[in-house]
Amino acid sequence: MAREDHINPSERSLAYSDAIFAIVATIMILPLSGQAVQGVAGSKDLLAGLLQIWFKLLIYALAFILVSSTWDTHTRLFRHIEKVNETIVLLNLGVLMVVTFLPFAFLMIAEYPREPVAISMFCGCIAVVGIFKAAIVWQVYNRDNLLKDEEAETGNLSSKRRRALLMVMVKPILAVIAALVSIGSIETAWAFLILMMVEPALRQIGEAVYHCVRGKTRYGLKVIRPSRLVSETAETSRLSCFSDGVYSIVATLIILDICVNNVPTAAHVQMHGSVVKALSQDAPVFLSYVGTFVTVCLLWYLHHTMFRHIRAQNSIVLTCNKMALLFAGYLPIVFKLTGQFGKEVGTGNSSLAVQVNSVVVFLASVWLLAMWITASCKKSETLHSSAHTTMANMFMVAHLCIYPVTSLVIFCLCFFVPINSDVINWVQIGMLGVFILLKLIRNLAQKRL
Amino acid sequence: MAREDHINPSERSLAYSDAIFAIVATIMILPLSGQAVQGVAGSKDLLAGLLQIWFKLLIYALAFILVSSTWDTHTRLFRHIEKVNETIVLLNLGVLMVVTFLPFAFLMIAEYPREPVAISMFCGCIAVVGIFKAAIVWQVYNRDNLLKDEEAETGNLSSKRRRALLMVMVKPILAVIAALVSIGSIETAWAFLILMMVEPALRQIGEAVYHCVRGKTRYGLKVIRPSRLVSETAETSRLSCFSDGVYSIVATLIILDICVNNVPTAAHVQMHGSVVKALSQDAPVFLSYVGTFVTVCLLWYLHHTMFRHIRAQNSIVLTCNKMALLFAGYLPIVFKLTGQFGKEVGTGNSSLAVQVNSVVVFLASVWLLAMWITASCKKSETLHSSAHTTMANMFMVAHLCIYPVTSLVIFCLCFFVPINSDVINWVQIGMLGVFILLKLIRNLAQKRL
């Protein structure tokens, strides 16, 4: 049994990591969809209720961005790694454990921004993640059998290792400084925290200056040119995995509430006379479950159809994807609120609920459209050859426009006609029909060509 | 653009399905880990508390088995499918939607076993899933470009289609009959439900009788021989995917509670004097979070190491895997209870909490050992050639024995010495060291060889 036997492809470790990242990124939405929404539903006025929980809604968004950028650096770290040994698998589990703790550390810092302990906790997480990552880099670049061939064979390995270590260690060092400083002055600690957030940009500028000083001005300027954002491409497999995780969690969130709250109790059954009547009281909840599930799954379907054509991602595609996932996370909440307030036609609540709903659906779908447009601007690099025809592009755009256009129309209609929440749910379920119709039209168009 | 363009590999659809199945299977544990455990923690006596929620604990197990066997038939359905077109993707989303609803339908039937509406709801789900699956079978066997080559090229396709449709439709038909009958007589409906559960065995016996009657006695007897359980093997990729999903959910469950309950409120901080002191009140919770995370991730690590050697699964491997995952789901709950009651050394609660903990850890790990033993009994069919050496086998067994042996020792120790919950958590965290030690020993042994 050679040592080689303990080395194996990195796929499964990465799939497990993606699953954990997806859960951690969306975990802050779970408490929101439960008690917080019940709180809003208890208040008479939807707007007042929303203002009550705006801070929590914001925290979810920020935590999502935080965790998904950590995921981002994780994918960048593992991009050149072909195989993993047991040490790397264990180190990676260490990274995951600390990442799982990030939402709590972030909540603490949001609640107590002036407490040294909250800042130290957050910085401690960043620092420990950095140390584990540095250990992974060290392992990988010291064993040439773990790297991908193209990385192992080109250039000087030890200078590559230095670069990779530098990239991984800047943030942790800043975090340690921030934690130490926070005991003396909170303001300075926050300055370091902000420095940590803009660190990638700073590192790029530093690199450019370094090259310019050494006389390689042209190379130096190339580093900071914005076109780098679209020119650096990478594989899309981990992006698909992470997105699958997020969409599947969002799609099943509502059923959790249904299991907890909507099984009629014995008292409930007695009050209404029969189980059927007790269940029918909750009919709007079930309808909004179907509505959310169909919407989330069709968004996933769009994502899936799109990534059949997309071969490689660049930074802008990645950002659009994150935004699309972020807003998809709000869907279960707005659907619940629509179900709760959308019945009160006549009061302002009903229109507002429906409008909030369409805004979120719009935002969750329009980023997918933006992603497709970005990708098709750089056709040759990002798309498979099958998607280069005008017709493929046209049908893809038509698919991607369905949701943004419908939600815009509903949003505008609300100013003129009172719209019931049931209508919204049926419109969402009816979307399935629109997709099937579009498919039939395409098949017909192909036959005639 | 040919029609071929709308056909693509099935991997991503299946990964999304696996994620949804994993979430739905473990979803019933979420409400348990929150309010139910708080209820138990509120009662003075752990045993009384556990007896209070035993029904919910059982429901989780049954729902898990139900959903994971649905996942099982789903993998069986897609085993021969190489590629999917858009229709199949949409039909599969339909299957997933109904599967998501299964836990609720199951809860209803468990709460109201004598209500026709509960039985009809459950049977309705089974029937709709069956219809969607039949539509998928129809699509696939009518288009030869979707099937895997070995399925498309051998034998008569239309007889294969008939067989596949029969396999998919028996359960739905029984479900429809049960639903219709439930209006008249609940008992008969339950008889049909039980018939539905043992249907695979019945179908096999039916097949055997059919072959025997037609004179092919030897072939008929072969169908019902128990060795079929270990001789029919299949790929393990979807099993890994599903397991990754379940382990990642279980590992992150506790952090959700921490985010909801353990951010100290302003009143809390005032009461204890400072944020640090308020946080240190919750130290046992944080410790049990680390303990659970390490345990679940090391179990995943064992699973991962094992499936590096396992090439193909058979029915017994599959069953062992399900049981291991099922008991892993209880881990967050027992760790929380241990944290709550393990402090009360001297009362019966402490020992009981620690013992319950070790029993669950034992059950979650011993099934992995059983899986390895089953797989290594049929080495040539299920293992990669690298795992055929005695040493590889020995170290794998050593790894797999760590958890069962430790938890047995702790269980027995409890009868003689009072053990604190902190000890348990530190033992679990210390397991990491044991794994690293074993790795070093193995490296040393390899060098000497």
PDB file of C-alpha atoms in Angstrom, chain A residues 161-320:
ATOM      1  CA  ARG A 161       3.685  29.198  -2.940  1.00  0.00           C
ATOM      2  CA  ARG A 162       4.840  32.562  -1.625  1.00  0.00           C
ATOM      3  CA  ARG A 163       2.184  34.351  -3.668  1.00  0.00           C
ATOM      4  CA  ALA A 164      -0.564  31.973  -2.525  1.00  0.00           C
ATOM      5  CA  LEU A 165       0.469  32.292   1.137  1.00  0.00           C
ATOM      6  CA  LEU A 166       0.512  36.089   0.826  1.00  0.00           C
ATOM      7  CA  MET A 167      -2.980  36.060  -0.693  1.00  0.00           C
ATOM      8  CA  VAL A 168      -4.301  33.870   2.110  1.00  0.00           C
ATOM      9  CA  MET A 169      -2.542  35.580   5.028  1.00  0.00           C
ATOM     10  CA  VAL A 170      -3.191  39.325   4.492  1.00  0.00           C
ATOM     11  CA  LYS A 171      -6.739  39.217   5.880  1.00  0.00           C
ATOM     12  CA  PRO A 172      -5.875  37.163   9.000  1.00  0.00           C
ATOM     13  CA  ILE A 173      -2.983  39.492   9.854  1.00  0.00           C
ATOM     14  CA  LEU A 174      -5.249  42.530   9.568  1.00  0.00           C
ATOM     15  CA  ALA A 175      -7.830  40.667  11.690  1.00  0.00           C
ATOM     16  CA  VAL A 176      -5.314  39.947  14.450  1.00  0.00           C
ATOM     17  CA  ILE A 177      -4.227  43.600  14.475  1.00  0.00           C
ATOM     18  CA  ALA A 178      -7.874  44.722  14.624  1.00  0.00           C
ATOM     19  CA  ALA A 179      -8.566  42.359  17.541  1.00  0.00           C
ATOM     20  CA  LEU A 180      -5.514  43.587  19.483  1.00  0.00           C
ATOM     21  CA  VAL A 181      -6.269  47.243  18.778  1.00  0.00           C
ATOM     22  CA  SER A 182      -9.949  46.879  19.764  1.00  0.00           C
ATOM     23  CA  ILE A 183      -8.982  46.713  23.452  1.00  0.00           C
ATOM     24  CA  GLY A 184      -7.516  50.220  23.219  1.00  0.00           C
ATOM     25  CA  SER A 185      -9.615  51.997  20.624  1.00  0.00           C
ATOM     26  CA  ILE A 186     -12.745  50.683  18.954  1.00  0.00           C
ATOM     27  CA  GLU A 187     -12.545  53.265  16.152  1.00  0.00           C
ATOM     28  CA  THR A 188      -9.061  52.139  15.061  1.00  0.00           C
ATOM     29  CA  ALA A 189     -10.211  48.507  15.202  1.00  0.00           C
ATOM     30  CA  TRP A 190     -13.097  49.363  12.864  1.00  0.00           C
ATOM     31  CA  ALA A 191     -10.651  51.123  10.540  1.00  0.00           C
ATOM     32  CA  PHE A 192      -8.706  47.856  10.310  1.00  0.00           C
ATOM     33  CA  LEU A 193     -11.934  45.915   9.736  1.00  0.00           C
ATOM     34  CA  ILE A 194     -12.812  48.177   6.816  1.00  0.00           C
ATOM     35  CA  LEU A 195      -9.256  47.821   5.517  1.00  0.00           C
ATOM     36  CA  MET A 196      -9.779  44.064   5.668  1.00  0.00           C
ATOM     37  CA  MET A 197     -12.923  44.314   3.548  1.00  0.00           C
ATOM     38  CA  VAL A 198     -11.297  46.373   0.783  1.00  0.00           C
ATOM     39  CA  GLU A 199      -8.092  44.331   1.027  1.00  0.00           C
ATOM     40  CA  PRO A 200      -8.411  42.617  -2.395  1.00  0.00           C
ATOM     41  CA  ALA A 201      -8.544  46.035  -4.101  1.00  0.00           C
ATOM     42  CA  LEU A 202      -5.619  47.303  -1.990  1.00  0.00           C
ATOM     43  CA  ARG A 203      -3.576  44.213  -2.802  1.00  0.00           C
ATOM     44  CA  GLN A 204      -4.192  44.776  -6.496  1.00  0.00           C
ATOM     45  CA  ILE A 205      -3.122  48.424  -6.307  1.00  0.00           C
ATOM     46  CA  GLY A 206      -0.044  47.413  -4.315  1.00  0.00           C
ATOM     47  CA  GLU A 207       0.840  44.858  -6.949  1.00  0.00           C
ATOM     48  CA  ALA A 208       0.428  47.442  -9.717  1.00  0.00           C
ATOM     49  CA  VAL A 209       2.669  49.934  -7.902  1.00  0.00           C
ATOM     50  CA  TYR A 210       5.275  47.205  -7.305  1.00  0.00           C
ATOM     51  CA  HIS A 211       5.404  46.334 -10.992  1.00  0.00           C
ATOM     52  CA  CYS A 212       5.510  50.014 -12.044  1.00  0.00           C
ATOM     53  CA  VAL A 213       8.376  50.750  -9.655  1.00  0.00           C
ATOM     54  CA  ARG A 214      10.312  47.798 -11.053  1.00  0.00           C
ATOM     55  CA  GLY A 215       9.905  49.292 -14.507  1.00  0.00           C
ATOM     56  CA  LYS A 216       7.239  46.896 -15.853  1.00  0.00           C
ATOM     57  CA  THR A 217       4.712  49.713 -16.251  1.00  0.00           C
ATOM     58  CA  ARG A 218       2.588  48.006 -18.868  1.00  0.00           C
ATOM     59  CA  TYR A 219       2.202  44.836 -16.780  1.00  0.00           C
ATOM     60  CA  GLY A 220       1.519  46.961 -13.689  1.00  0.00           C
ATOM     61  CA  LEU A 221      -1.294  48.871 -15.370  1.00  0.00           C
ATOM     62  CA  LYS A 222      -2.803  45.643 -16.683  1.00  0.00           C
ATOM     63  CA  VAL A 223      -3.303  44.427 -13.100  1.00  0.00           C
ATOM     64  CA  ILE A 224      -5.705  47.219 -12.191  1.00  0.00           C
ATOM     65  CA  ARG A 225      -7.580  47.464 -15.488  1.00  0.00           C
ATOM     66  CA  PRO A 226     -11.313  46.772 -14.926  1.00  0.00           C
ATOM     67  CA  SER A 227     -11.409  44.404 -17.901  1.00  0.00           C
ATOM     68  CA  ARG A 228      -9.678  41.875 -15.639  1.00  0.00           C
ATOM     69  CA  LEU A 229     -13.066  41.347 -14.040  1.00  0.00           C
ATOM     70  CA  VAL A 230     -14.421  39.754 -17.193  1.00  0.00           C
ATOM     71  CA  SER A 231     -11.243  38.277 -18.590  1.00  0.00           C
ATOM     72  CA  GLU A 232     -10.337  35.924 -15.745  1.00  0.00           C
ATOM     73  CA  THR A 233     -12.516  32.905 -16.189  1.00  0.00           C
ATOM     74  CA  ALA A 234     -12.923  29.697 -14.231  1.00  0.00           C
ATOM     75  CA  GLU A 235     -14.955  26.512 -14.283  1.00  0.00           C
ATOM     76  CA  THR A 236     -18.580  26.648 -13.168  1.00  0.00           C
ATOM     77  CA  SER A 237     -18.999  23.319 -11.388  1.00  0.00           C
ATOM     78  CA  ARG A 238     -18.680  24.645  -7.833  1.00  0.00           C
ATOM     79  CA  LEU A 239     -20.920  27.601  -8.643  1.00  0.00           C
ATOM     80  CA  SER A 240     -23.639  25.139  -9.722  1.00  0.00           C
ATOM     81  CA  CYS A 241     -23.160  23.096  -6.572  1.00  0.00           C
ATOM     82  CA  PHE A 242     -23.427  26.120  -4.258  1.00  0.00           C
ATOM     83  CA  SER A 243     -26.467  27.475  -6.135  1.00  0.00           C
ATOM     84  CA  ASP A 244     -28.192  24.085  -5.993  1.00  0.00           C
ATOM     85  CA  GLY A 245     -27.684  24.096  -2.231  1.00  0.00           C
ATOM     86  CA  VAL A 246     -29.137  27.558  -1.737  1.00  0.00           C
ATOM     87  CA  TYR A 247     -32.141  27.010  -4.031  1.00  0.00           C
ATOM     88  CA  SER A 248     -32.965  23.666  -2.399  1.00  0.00           C
ATOM     89  CA  ILE A 249     -32.913  25.181   1.089  1.00  0.00           C
ATOM     90  CA  VAL A 250     -35.065  28.126   0.058  1.00  0.00           C
ATOM     91  CA  ALA A 251     -37.543  25.843  -1.732  1.00  0.00           C
ATOM     92  CA  THR A 252     -38.078  23.672   1.340  1.00  0.00           C
ATOM     93  CA  LEU A 253     -38.139  26.422   3.980  1.00  0.00           C
ATOM     94  CA  ILE A 254     -41.907  26.883   3.948  1.00  0.00           C
ATOM     95  CA  ILE A 255     -42.674  23.188   4.398  1.00  0.00           C
ATOM     96  CA  LEU A 256     -40.766  23.334   7.682  1.00  0.00           C
ATOM     97  CA  ASP A 257     -43.148  25.963   9.037  1.00  0.00           C
ATOM     98  CA  ILE A 258     -46.082  23.964   7.736  1.00  0.00           C
ATOM     99  CA  CYS A 259     -44.886  20.863   9.589  1.00  0.00           C
ATOM    100  CA  VAL A 260     -44.454  22.827  12.802  1.00  0.00           C
ATOM    101  CA  ASN A 261     -47.518  25.084  12.736  1.00  0.00           C
ATOM    102  CA  ASN A 262     -50.160  23.657  10.445  1.00  0.00           C
ATOM    103  CA  VAL A 263     -50.889  20.202  11.782  1.00  0.00           C
ATOM    104  CA  PRO A 264     -54.256  20.919  13.418  1.00  0.00           C
ATOM    105  CA  THR A 265     -54.302  20.222  17.157  1.00  0.00           C
ATOM    106  CA  ALA A 266     -57.156  18.330  18.814  1.00  0.00           C
ATOM    107  CA  ALA A 267     -58.543  21.626  20.198  1.00  0.00           C
ATOM    108  CA  HIS A 268     -58.415  23.117  16.725  1.00  0.00           C
ATOM    109  CA  VAL A 269     -60.303  20.187  15.251  1.00  0.00           C
ATOM    110  CA  GLN A 270     -62.997  20.410  17.928  1.00  0.00           C
ATOM    111  CA  MET A 271     -63.403  24.135  17.345  1.00  0.00           C
ATOM    112  CA  HIS A 272     -63.907  23.779  13.598  1.00  0.00           C
ATOM    113  CA  GLY A 273     -65.882  20.538  13.733  1.00  0.00           C
ATOM    114  CA  SER A 274     -63.680  18.333  11.536  1.00  0.00           C
ATOM    115  CA  VAL A 275     -60.114  17.850  10.357  1.00  0.00           C
ATOM    116  CA  VAL A 276     -61.050  18.914   6.841  1.00  0.00           C
ATOM    117  CA  LYS A 277     -62.490  22.219   8.065  1.00  0.00           C
ATOM    118  CA  ALA A 278     -59.513  22.818  10.351  1.00  0.00           C
ATOM    119  CA  LEU A 279     -57.159  22.233   7.422  1.00  0.00           C
ATOM    120  CA  SER A 280     -59.147  24.422   5.084  1.00  0.00           C
ATOM    121  CA  GLN A 281     -58.571  27.334   7.475  1.00  0.00           C
ATOM    122  CA  ASP A 282     -54.908  27.113   6.491  1.00  0.00           C
ATOM    123  CA  ALA A 283     -55.582  26.872   2.760  1.00  0.00           C
ATOM    124  CA  PRO A 284     -53.780  30.187   1.998  1.00  0.00           C
ATOM    125  CA  VAL A 285     -50.649  28.827   3.698  1.00  0.00           C
ATOM    126  CA  PHE A 286     -50.676  25.719   1.516  1.00  0.00           C
ATOM    127  CA  LEU A 287     -51.292  27.807  -1.582  1.00  0.00           C
ATOM    128  CA  SER A 288     -48.369  30.071  -0.758  1.00  0.00           C
ATOM    129  CA  TYR A 289     -46.207  26.965  -0.201  1.00  0.00           C
ATOM    130  CA  VAL A 290     -46.995  25.771  -3.709  1.00  0.00           C
ATOM    131  CA  GLY A 291     -46.411  29.286  -5.046  1.00  0.00           C
ATOM    132  CA  THR A 292     -42.973  29.605  -3.443  1.00  0.00           C
ATOM    133  CA  PHE A 293     -41.912  26.102  -4.381  1.00  0.00           C
ATOM    134  CA  VAL A 294     -42.886  26.607  -8.025  1.00  0.00           C
ATOM    135  CA  THR A 295     -41.168  30.004  -8.163  1.00  0.00           C
ATOM    136  CA  VAL A 296     -37.927  28.834  -6.555  1.00  0.00           C
ATOM    137  CA  CYS A 297     -37.792  25.680  -8.650  1.00  0.00           C
ATOM    138  CA  LEU A 298     -38.456  27.579 -11.869  1.00  0.00           C
ATOM    139  CA  LEU A 299     -35.691  30.049 -10.951  1.00  0.00           C
ATOM    140  CA  TRP A 300     -33.439  27.030 -10.396  1.00  0.00           C
ATOM    141  CA  TYR A 301     -34.633  25.703 -13.760  1.00  0.00           C
ATOM    142  CA  LEU A 302     -33.624  28.981 -15.438  1.00  0.00           C
ATOM    143  CA  HIS A 303     -30.263  28.781 -13.668  1.00  0.00           C
ATOM    144  CA  HIS A 304     -29.861  25.186 -14.787  1.00  0.00           C
ATOM    145  CA  THR A 305     -30.820  25.942 -18.422  1.00  0.00           C
ATOM    146  CA  MET A 306     -28.458  28.915 -18.473  1.00  0.00           C
ATOM    147  CA  PHE A 307     -25.479  27.015 -17.090  1.00  0.00           C
ATOM    148  CA  ARG A 308     -25.983  24.373 -19.749  1.00  0.00           C
ATOM    149  CA  HIS A 309     -24.768  27.042 -22.125  1.00  0.00           C
ATOM    150  CA  ILE A 310     -22.250  28.808 -19.883  1.00  0.00           C
ATOM    151  CA  ARG A 311     -18.857  27.196 -19.996  1.00  0.00           C
ATOM    152  CA  ALA A 312     -16.831  29.483 -17.751  1.00  0.00           C
ATOM    153  CA  GLN A 313     -17.591  32.177 -15.216  1.00  0.00           C
ATOM    154  CA  ASN A 314     -15.955  35.553 -14.680  1.00  0.00           C
ATOM    155  CA  SER A 315     -16.202  37.914 -11.693  1.00  0.00           C
ATOM    156  CA  ILE A 316     -19.315  39.681 -12.958  1.00  0.00           C
ATOM    157  CA  VAL A 317     -21.176  36.421 -13.595  1.00  0.00           C
ATOM    158  CA  LEU A 318     -20.212  35.357 -10.085  1.00  0.00           C
ATOM    159  CA  THR A 319     -21.521  38.579  -8.557  1.00  0.00           C
ATOM    160  CA  CYS A 320     -24.810  38.409 -10.488  1.00  0.00           C
TER     161      CYS A 320
END
